[in-house]
């Protein structure tokens, strides 16, 4: 499959959706910038988005909104702007990084955390944080996750109980806590969209460093939208032929193939306040390791 067909199909899919520029910015930071020091020149980001045919004004607006919402911090050096994750963003990304790149936990105890949140502002504040942390909700104010899942700070005042999933009532609670059918459909859609990219990369046809970086970012952008809504339940509690495993395998295979060349683009074009971006540590190459 020619390069344009393998990658442009995914780009066209992106263009048919409501604007997600801010979400892609977050993906770029979490996947590529944090491992290389955490700070990047706005011009580096504008160069990447120009390759996606996203106007610089749209990117600047998204950056301003993310800064206003507490996700990013901006530093001006002369006429140049540099951005890094704010404290809120760093805390969120520490949990998200484990959820996206690490293998699912295999040492489940057979028990679940049950959080009870009363009426009031705490419930609304905690809702999005709990969903992003992998908690499911069978009823308003009730949240469930496998024991050991970190509880976000926004839900620290919740009443905590531990329950068993080994009886019928426990399993029913779990089935009603997560929209597993919707998550399975989202994984299947991801597989359908990115399998052609794996075939193209696997044939080792000519690939530019910019194409590799674009493909890597869009791969993680779409994968994280699914996996961060997946509670990563133990295999014993999942339906047969659960597509999450195949989606992770596909994502990891493509990611590892793209990583060296995509990092080359950052070597050549990534800049922070001190100059070229520093090299990433060993943790980057261990992503999606089983």
PDB file of N, CA, C and O in Angstrom, residues 157-216:
ATOM      1  N   UNK A 157     -12.109  12.173  49.290  1.00  0.00           N
ATOM      2  CA  UNK A 157     -13.049  12.246  50.412  1.00  0.00           C
ATOM      3  C   UNK A 157     -14.168  11.219  50.316  1.00  0.00           C
ATOM      4  O   UNK A 157     -15.056  11.173  51.165  1.00  0.00           O
ATOM      5  N   UNK A 158     -14.128  10.376  49.304  1.00  0.00           N
ATOM      6  CA  UNK A 158     -15.173   9.362  49.140  1.00  0.00           C
ATOM      7  C   UNK A 158     -15.096   8.313  50.249  1.00  0.00           C
ATOM      8  O   UNK A 158     -14.031   8.055  50.822  1.00  0.00           O
ATOM      9  N   UNK A 159     -16.233   7.712  50.547  1.00  0.00           N
ATOM     10  CA  UNK A 159     -16.270   6.565  51.457  1.00  0.00           C
ATOM     11  C   UNK A 159     -15.775   5.352  50.686  1.00  0.00           C
ATOM     12  O   UNK A 159     -16.261   5.042  49.595  1.00  0.00           O
ATOM     13  N   UNK A 160     -14.804   4.623  51.248  1.00  0.00           N
ATOM     14  CA  UNK A 160     -14.192   3.498  50.559  1.00  0.00           C
ATOM     15  C   UNK A 160     -14.592   2.179  51.214  1.00  0.00           C
ATOM     16  O   UNK A 160     -14.507   2.022  52.427  1.00  0.00           O
ATOM     17  N   UNK A 161     -15.003   1.241  50.367  1.00  0.00           N
ATOM     18  CA  UNK A 161     -15.307  -0.117  50.812  1.00  0.00           C
ATOM     19  C   UNK A 161     -14.591  -1.083  49.877  1.00  0.00           C
ATOM     20  O   UNK A 161     -14.214  -0.728  48.764  1.00  0.00           O
ATOM     21  N   UNK A 162     -14.419  -2.321  50.331  1.00  0.00           N
ATOM     22  CA  UNK A 162     -13.852  -3.350  49.473  1.00  0.00           C
ATOM     23  C   UNK A 162     -14.872  -4.465  49.332  1.00  0.00           C
ATOM     24  O   UNK A 162     -15.442  -4.918  50.327  1.00  0.00           O
ATOM     25  N   UNK A 163     -15.139  -4.875  48.083  1.00  0.00           N
ATOM     26  CA  UNK A 163     -16.169  -5.876  47.829  1.00  0.00           C
ATOM     27  C   UNK A 163     -15.581  -7.023  47.012  1.00  0.00           C
ATOM     28  O   UNK A 163     -14.561  -6.872  46.332  1.00  0.00           O
ATOM     29  N   UNK A 164     -16.250  -8.178  47.083  1.00  0.00           N
ATOM     30  CA  UNK A 164     -15.833  -9.347  46.328  1.00  0.00           C
ATOM     31  C   UNK A 164     -16.615  -9.429  45.033  1.00  0.00           C
ATOM     32  O   UNK A 164     -17.807  -9.088  44.982  1.00  0.00           O
ATOM     33  N   UNK A 165     -15.959  -9.898  43.975  1.00  0.00           N
ATOM     34  CA  UNK A 165     -16.632 -10.098  42.688  1.00  0.00           C
ATOM     35  C   UNK A 165     -16.826 -11.582  42.414  1.00  0.00           C
ATOM     36  O   UNK A 165     -17.075 -11.979  41.284  1.00  0.00           O
ATOM     37  N   UNK A 166     -16.702 -12.391  43.431  1.00  0.00           N
ATOM     38  CA  UNK A 166     -16.715 -13.836  43.225  1.00  0.00           C
ATOM     39  C   UNK A 166     -18.105 -14.447  43.302  1.00  0.00           C
ATOM     40  O   UNK A 166     -18.273 -15.627  43.013  1.00  0.00           O
ATOM     41  N   UNK A 167     -19.125 -13.681  43.743  1.00  0.00           N
ATOM     42  CA  UNK A 167     -20.481 -14.211  43.769  1.00  0.00           C
ATOM     43  C   UNK A 167     -21.307 -13.546  42.674  1.00  0.00           C
ATOM     44  O   UNK A 167     -20.862 -12.625  41.991  1.00  0.00           O
ATOM     45  N   UNK A 168     -22.544 -14.007  42.489  1.00  0.00           N
ATOM     46  CA  UNK A 168     -23.376 -13.494  41.397  1.00  0.00           C
ATOM     47  C   UNK A 168     -23.671 -12.010  41.531  1.00  0.00           C
ATOM     48  O   UNK A 168     -23.674 -11.272  40.545  1.00  0.00           O
ATOM     49  N   UNK A 169     -23.922 -11.557  42.756  1.00  0.00           N
ATOM     50  CA  UNK A 169     -24.232 -10.140  42.930  1.00  0.00           C
ATOM     51  C   UNK A 169     -23.022  -9.273  42.610  1.00  0.00           C
ATOM     52  O   UNK A 169     -23.166  -8.188  42.036  1.00  0.00           O
ATOM     53  N   UNK A 170     -21.843  -9.744  42.975  1.00  0.00           N
ATOM     54  CA  UNK A 170     -20.636  -8.986  42.664  1.00  0.00           C
ATOM     55  C   UNK A 170     -20.388  -8.886  41.172  1.00  0.00           C
ATOM     56  O   UNK A 170     -20.056  -7.830  40.638  1.00  0.00           O
ATOM     57  N   UNK A 171     -20.595  -9.990  40.461  1.00  0.00           N
ATOM     58  CA  UNK A 171     -20.405  -9.977  39.015  1.00  0.00           C
ATOM     59  C   UNK A 171     -21.458  -9.110  38.327  1.00  0.00           C
ATOM     60  O   UNK A 171     -21.176  -8.431  37.333  1.00  0.00           O
ATOM     61  N   UNK A 172     -22.667  -9.118  38.847  1.00  0.00           N
ATOM     62  CA  UNK A 172     -23.702  -8.255  38.273  1.00  0.00           C
ATOM     63  C   UNK A 172     -23.326  -6.792  38.455  1.00  0.00           C
ATOM     64  O   UNK A 172     -23.513  -5.969  37.543  1.00  0.00           O
ATOM     65  N   UNK A 173     -22.797  -6.461  39.618  1.00  0.00           N
ATOM     66  CA  UNK A 173     -22.359  -5.087  39.858  1.00  0.00           C
ATOM     67  C   UNK A 173     -21.319  -4.673  38.828  1.00  0.00           C
ATOM     68  O   UNK A 173     -21.371  -3.561  38.280  1.00  0.00           O
ATOM     69  N   UNK A 174     -20.391  -5.576  38.521  1.00  0.00           N
ATOM     70  CA  UNK A 174     -19.345  -5.249  37.560  1.00  0.00           C
ATOM     71  C   UNK A 174     -19.904  -5.076  36.152  1.00  0.00           C
ATOM     72  O   UNK A 174     -19.525  -4.155  35.430  1.00  0.00           O
ATOM     73  N   UNK A 175     -20.805  -5.971  35.758  1.00  0.00           N
ATOM     74  CA  UNK A 175     -21.374  -5.867  34.416  1.00  0.00           C
ATOM     75  C   UNK A 175     -22.099  -4.542  34.205  1.00  0.00           C
ATOM     76  O   UNK A 175     -22.127  -4.007  33.094  1.00  0.00           O
ATOM     77  N   UNK A 176     -22.697  -4.034  35.271  1.00  0.00           N
ATOM     78  CA  UNK A 176     -23.469  -2.794  35.155  1.00  0.00           C
ATOM     79  C   UNK A 176     -22.624  -1.538  35.380  1.00  0.00           C
ATOM     80  O   UNK A 176     -23.139  -0.426  35.295  1.00  0.00           O
ATOM     81  N   UNK A 177     -21.340  -1.714  35.657  1.00  0.00           N
ATOM     82  CA  UNK A 177     -20.487  -0.568  35.990  1.00  0.00           C
ATOM     83  C   UNK A 177     -19.755   0.010  34.788  1.00  0.00           C
ATOM     84  O   UNK A 177     -19.363   1.176  34.811  1.00  0.00           O
ATOM     85  N   UNK A 178     -19.536  -0.794  33.757  1.00  0.00           N
ATOM     86  CA  UNK A 178     -18.787  -0.326  32.592  1.00  0.00           C
ATOM     87  C   UNK A 178     -19.526  -0.659  31.304  1.00  0.00           C
ATOM     88  O   UNK A 178     -20.095  -1.757  31.173  1.00  0.00           O
ATOM     89  N   UNK A 179     -19.498   0.228  30.327  1.00  0.00           N
ATOM     90  CA  UNK A 179     -20.118  -0.046  29.017  1.00  0.00           C
ATOM     91  C   UNK A 179     -19.187  -0.891  28.161  1.00  0.00           C
ATOM     92  O   UNK A 179     -18.615  -0.424  27.165  1.00  0.00           O
ATOM     93  N   UNK A 180     -18.995  -2.168  28.539  1.00  0.00           N
ATOM     94  CA  UNK A 180     -18.010  -3.006  27.869  1.00  0.00           C
ATOM     95  C   UNK A 180     -18.326  -3.207  26.390  1.00  0.00           C
ATOM     96  O   UNK A 180     -17.413  -3.337  25.570  1.00  0.00           O
ATOM     97  N   UNK A 181     -19.620  -3.238  26.038  1.00  0.00           N
ATOM     98  CA  UNK A 181     -19.966  -3.396  24.624  1.00  0.00           C
ATOM     99  C   UNK A 181     -19.454  -2.211  23.812  1.00  0.00           C
ATOM    100  O   UNK A 181     -18.899  -2.388  22.718  1.00  0.00           O
ATOM    101  N   UNK A 182     -19.622  -1.003  24.345  1.00  0.00           N
ATOM    102  CA  UNK A 182     -19.144   0.192  23.633  1.00  0.00           C
ATOM    103  C   UNK A 182     -17.619   0.210  23.561  1.00  0.00           C
ATOM    104  O   UNK A 182     -17.038   0.602  22.543  1.00  0.00           O
ATOM    105  N   UNK A 183     -16.978  -0.227  24.645  1.00  0.00           N
ATOM    106  CA  UNK A 183     -15.515  -0.270  24.648  1.00  0.00           C
ATOM    107  C   UNK A 183     -15.009  -1.291  23.636  1.00  0.00           C
ATOM    108  O   UNK A 183     -14.040  -1.032  22.906  1.00  0.00           O
ATOM    109  N   UNK A 184     -15.659  -2.450  23.563  1.00  0.00           N
ATOM    110  CA  UNK A 184     -15.267  -3.472  22.590  1.00  0.00           C
ATOM    111  C   UNK A 184     -15.424  -2.940  21.169  1.00  0.00           C
ATOM    112  O   UNK A 184     -14.547  -3.139  20.314  1.00  0.00           O
ATOM    113  N   UNK A 185     -16.535  -2.259  20.901  1.00  0.00           N
ATOM    114  CA  UNK A 185     -16.750  -1.684  19.566  1.00  0.00           C
ATOM    115  C   UNK A 185     -15.666  -0.658  19.229  1.00  0.00           C
ATOM    116  O   UNK A 185     -15.197  -0.584  18.081  1.00  0.00           O
ATOM    117  N   UNK A 186     -15.271   0.147  20.225  1.00  0.00           N
ATOM    118  CA  UNK A 186     -14.233   1.157  19.996  1.00  0.00           C
ATOM    119  C   UNK A 186     -12.890   0.494  19.695  1.00  0.00           C
ATOM    120  O   UNK A 186     -12.140   0.959  18.832  1.00  0.00           O
ATOM    121  N   UNK A 187     -12.575  -0.603  20.381  1.00  0.00           N
ATOM    122  CA  UNK A 187     -11.342  -1.337  20.092  1.00  0.00           C
ATOM    123  C   UNK A 187     -11.375  -1.913  18.675  1.00  0.00           C
ATOM    124  O   UNK A 187     -10.374  -1.861  17.946  1.00  0.00           O
ATOM    125  N   UNK A 188     -12.501  -2.475  18.268  1.00  0.00           N
ATOM    126  CA  UNK A 188     -12.610  -3.050  16.927  1.00  0.00           C
ATOM    127  C   UNK A 188     -12.462  -1.962  15.857  1.00  0.00           C
ATOM    128  O   UNK A 188     -11.840  -2.197  14.810  1.00  0.00           O
ATOM    129  N   UNK A 189     -13.020  -0.796  16.114  1.00  0.00           N
ATOM    130  CA  UNK A 189     -12.867   0.316  15.175  1.00  0.00           C
ATOM    131  C   UNK A 189     -11.406   0.737  15.084  1.00  0.00           C
ATOM    132  O   UNK A 189     -10.895   1.036  13.991  1.00  0.00           O
ATOM    133  N   UNK A 190     -10.719   0.780  16.224  1.00  0.00           N
ATOM    134  CA  UNK A 190      -9.292   1.119  16.231  1.00  0.00           C
ATOM    135  C   UNK A 190      -8.507   0.104  15.400  1.00  0.00           C
ATOM    136  O   UNK A 190      -7.653   0.480  14.582  1.00  0.00           O
ATOM    137  N   UNK A 191      -8.772  -1.170  15.605  1.00  0.00           N
ATOM    138  CA  UNK A 191      -8.066  -2.211  14.854  1.00  0.00           C
ATOM    139  C   UNK A 191      -8.296  -2.057  13.357  1.00  0.00           C
ATOM    140  O   UNK A 191      -7.362  -2.141  12.548  1.00  0.00           O
ATOM    141  N   UNK A 192      -9.534  -1.815  12.967  1.00  0.00           N
ATOM    142  CA  UNK A 192      -9.859  -1.651  11.545  1.00  0.00           C
ATOM    143  C   UNK A 192      -9.131  -0.454  10.943  1.00  0.00           C
ATOM    144  O   UNK A 192      -8.649  -0.510   9.809  1.00  0.00           O
ATOM    145  N   UNK A 193      -9.028   0.631  11.705  1.00  0.00           N
ATOM    146  CA  UNK A 193      -8.392   1.853  11.194  1.00  0.00           C
ATOM    147  C   UNK A 193      -6.883   1.704  11.049  1.00  0.00           C
ATOM    148  O   UNK A 193      -6.287   2.246  10.110  1.00  0.00           O
ATOM    149  N   UNK A 194      -6.247   0.958  11.992  1.00  0.00           N
ATOM    150  CA  UNK A 194      -4.785   0.962  12.030  1.00  0.00           C
ATOM    151  C   UNK A 194      -4.126  -0.308  11.510  1.00  0.00           C
ATOM    152  O   UNK A 194      -2.903  -0.312  11.320  1.00  0.00           O
ATOM    153  N   UNK A 195      -4.891  -1.357  11.233  1.00  0.00           N
ATOM    154  CA  UNK A 195      -4.283  -2.552  10.648  1.00  0.00           C
ATOM    155  C   UNK A 195      -3.583  -2.252   9.320  1.00  0.00           C
ATOM    156  O   UNK A 195      -2.480  -2.764   9.073  1.00  0.00           O
ATOM    157  N   UNK A 196      -4.158  -1.409   8.427  1.00  0.00           N
ATOM    158  CA  UNK A 196      -3.432  -1.082   7.190  1.00  0.00           C
ATOM    159  C   UNK A 196      -2.100  -0.377   7.453  1.00  0.00           C
ATOM    160  O   UNK A 196      -1.144  -0.561   6.697  1.00  0.00           O
ATOM    161  N   UNK A 197      -2.024   0.404   8.514  1.00  0.00           N
ATOM    162  CA  UNK A 197      -0.767   1.078   8.845  1.00  0.00           C
ATOM    163  C   UNK A 197       0.284   0.046   9.257  1.00  0.00           C
ATOM    164  O   UNK A 197       1.450   0.158   8.889  1.00  0.00           O
ATOM    165  N   UNK A 198      -0.128  -0.968  10.010  1.00  0.00           N
ATOM    166  CA  UNK A 198       0.820  -2.027  10.373  1.00  0.00           C
ATOM    167  C   UNK A 198       1.334  -2.736   9.126  1.00  0.00           C
ATOM    168  O   UNK A 198       2.534  -3.019   9.014  1.00  0.00           O
ATOM    169  N   UNK A 199       0.443  -3.028   8.185  1.00  0.00           N
ATOM    170  CA  UNK A 199       0.863  -3.716   6.968  1.00  0.00           C
ATOM    171  C   UNK A 199       1.868  -2.876   6.192  1.00  0.00           C
ATOM    172  O   UNK A 199       2.859  -3.385   5.653  1.00  0.00           O
ATOM    173  N   UNK A 200       1.610  -1.560   6.135  1.00  0.00           N
ATOM    174  CA  UNK A 200       2.503  -0.665   5.405  1.00  0.00           C
ATOM    175  C   UNK A 200       3.868  -0.579   6.081  1.00  0.00           C
ATOM    176  O   UNK A 200       4.913  -0.738   5.445  1.00  0.00           O
ATOM    177  N   UNK A 201       3.875  -0.372   7.382  1.00  0.00           N
ATOM    178  CA  UNK A 201       5.133  -0.281   8.116  1.00  0.00           C
ATOM    179  C   UNK A 201       5.880  -1.610   8.044  1.00  0.00           C
ATOM    180  O   UNK A 201       7.102  -1.653   7.908  1.00  0.00           O
ATOM    181  N   UNK A 202       5.139  -2.718   8.116  1.00  0.00           N
ATOM    182  CA  UNK A 202       5.769  -4.031   8.085  1.00  0.00           C
ATOM    183  C   UNK A 202       6.491  -4.324   6.784  1.00  0.00           C
ATOM    184  O   UNK A 202       7.440  -5.122   6.760  1.00  0.00           O
ATOM    185  N   UNK A 203       6.040  -3.712   5.704  1.00  0.00           N
ATOM    186  CA  UNK A 203       6.718  -3.927   4.423  1.00  0.00           C
ATOM    187  C   UNK A 203       7.983  -3.090   4.288  1.00  0.00           C
ATOM    188  O   UNK A 203       8.702  -3.190   3.288  1.00  0.00           O
ATOM    189  N   UNK A 204       8.230  -2.241   5.296  1.00  0.00           N
ATOM    190  CA  UNK A 204       9.461  -1.443   5.342  1.00  0.00           C
ATOM    191  C   UNK A 204       9.649  -0.586   4.083  1.00  0.00           C
ATOM    192  O   UNK A 204      10.769  -0.399   3.601  1.00  0.00           O
ATOM    193  N   UNK A 205       8.538  -0.101   3.541  1.00  0.00           N
ATOM    194  CA  UNK A 205       8.662   0.827   2.435  1.00  0.00           C
ATOM    195  C   UNK A 205       9.197   2.166   2.950  1.00  0.00           C
ATOM    196  O   UNK A 205       9.194   2.423   4.144  1.00  0.00           O
ATOM    197  N   UNK A 206       9.627   3.006   2.026  1.00  0.00           N
ATOM    198  CA  UNK A 206      10.266   4.260   2.423  1.00  0.00           C
ATOM    199  C   UNK A 206       9.320   5.104   3.279  1.00  0.00           C
ATOM    200  O   UNK A 206       8.171   5.337   2.924  1.00  0.00           O
ATOM    201  N   UNK A 207       9.847   5.567   4.400  1.00  0.00           N
ATOM    202  CA  UNK A 207       9.056   6.314   5.375  1.00  0.00           C
ATOM    203  C   UNK A 207       9.891   7.494   5.844  1.00  0.00           C
ATOM    204  O   UNK A 207      11.028   7.324   6.278  1.00  0.00           O
ATOM    205  N   UNK A 208       9.347   8.702   5.757  1.00  0.00           N
ATOM    206  CA  UNK A 208      10.085   9.862   6.237  1.00  0.00           C
ATOM    207  C   UNK A 208       9.961   9.956   7.753  1.00  0.00           C
ATOM    208  O   UNK A 208       9.030   9.398   8.361  1.00  0.00           O
ATOM    209  N   UNK A 209      10.884  10.683   8.374  1.00  0.00           N
ATOM    210  CA  UNK A 209      10.814  10.829   9.825  1.00  0.00           C
ATOM    211  C   UNK A 209       9.559  11.598  10.240  1.00  0.00           C
ATOM    212  O   UNK A 209       8.957  11.306  11.281  1.00  0.00           O
ATOM    213  N   UNK A 210       9.127  12.569   9.423  1.00  0.00           N
ATOM    214  CA  UNK A 210       7.907  13.310   9.739  1.00  0.00           C
ATOM    215  C   UNK A 210       6.683  12.395   9.661  1.00  0.00           C
ATOM    216  O   UNK A 210       5.808  12.438  10.526  1.00  0.00           O
ATOM    217  N   UNK A 211       6.605  11.563   8.607  1.00  0.00           N
ATOM    218  CA  UNK A 211       5.490  10.625   8.505  1.00  0.00           C
ATOM    219  C   UNK A 211       5.461   9.675   9.702  1.00  0.00           C
ATOM    220  O   UNK A 211       4.398   9.343  10.222  1.00  0.00           O
ATOM    221  N   UNK A 212       6.640   9.231  10.116  1.00  0.00           N
ATOM    222  CA  UNK A 212       6.710   8.331  11.268  1.00  0.00           C
ATOM    223  C   UNK A 212       6.210   9.021  12.534  1.00  0.00           C
ATOM    224  O   UNK A 212       5.491   8.411  13.339  1.00  0.00           O
ATOM    225  N   UNK A 213       6.560  10.284  12.708  1.00  0.00           N
ATOM    226  CA  UNK A 213       6.114  11.005  13.899  1.00  0.00           C
ATOM    227  C   UNK A 213       4.606  11.238  13.853  1.00  0.00           C
ATOM    228  O   UNK A 213       3.911  11.069  14.861  1.00  0.00           O
ATOM    229  N   UNK A 214       4.089  11.629  12.698  1.00  0.00           N
ATOM    230  CA  UNK A 214       2.640  11.819  12.561  1.00  0.00           C
ATOM    231  C   UNK A 214       1.902  10.524  12.868  1.00  0.00           C
ATOM    232  O   UNK A 214       0.927  10.508  13.629  1.00  0.00           O
ATOM    233  N   UNK A 215       2.371   9.431  12.263  1.00  0.00           N
ATOM    234  CA  UNK A 215       1.708   8.146  12.473  1.00  0.00           C
ATOM    235  C   UNK A 215       1.754   7.738  13.945  1.00  0.00           C
ATOM    236  O   UNK A 215       0.770   7.228  14.494  1.00  0.00           O
ATOM    237  N   UNK A 216       2.880   7.950  14.590  1.00  0.00           N
ATOM    238  CA  UNK A 216       3.020   7.601  16.012  1.00  0.00           C
ATOM    239  C   UNK A 216       2.047   8.394  16.873  1.00  0.00           C
ATOM    240  O   UNK A 216       1.378   7.833  17.754  1.00  0.00           O
TER     241      UNK A 216
END
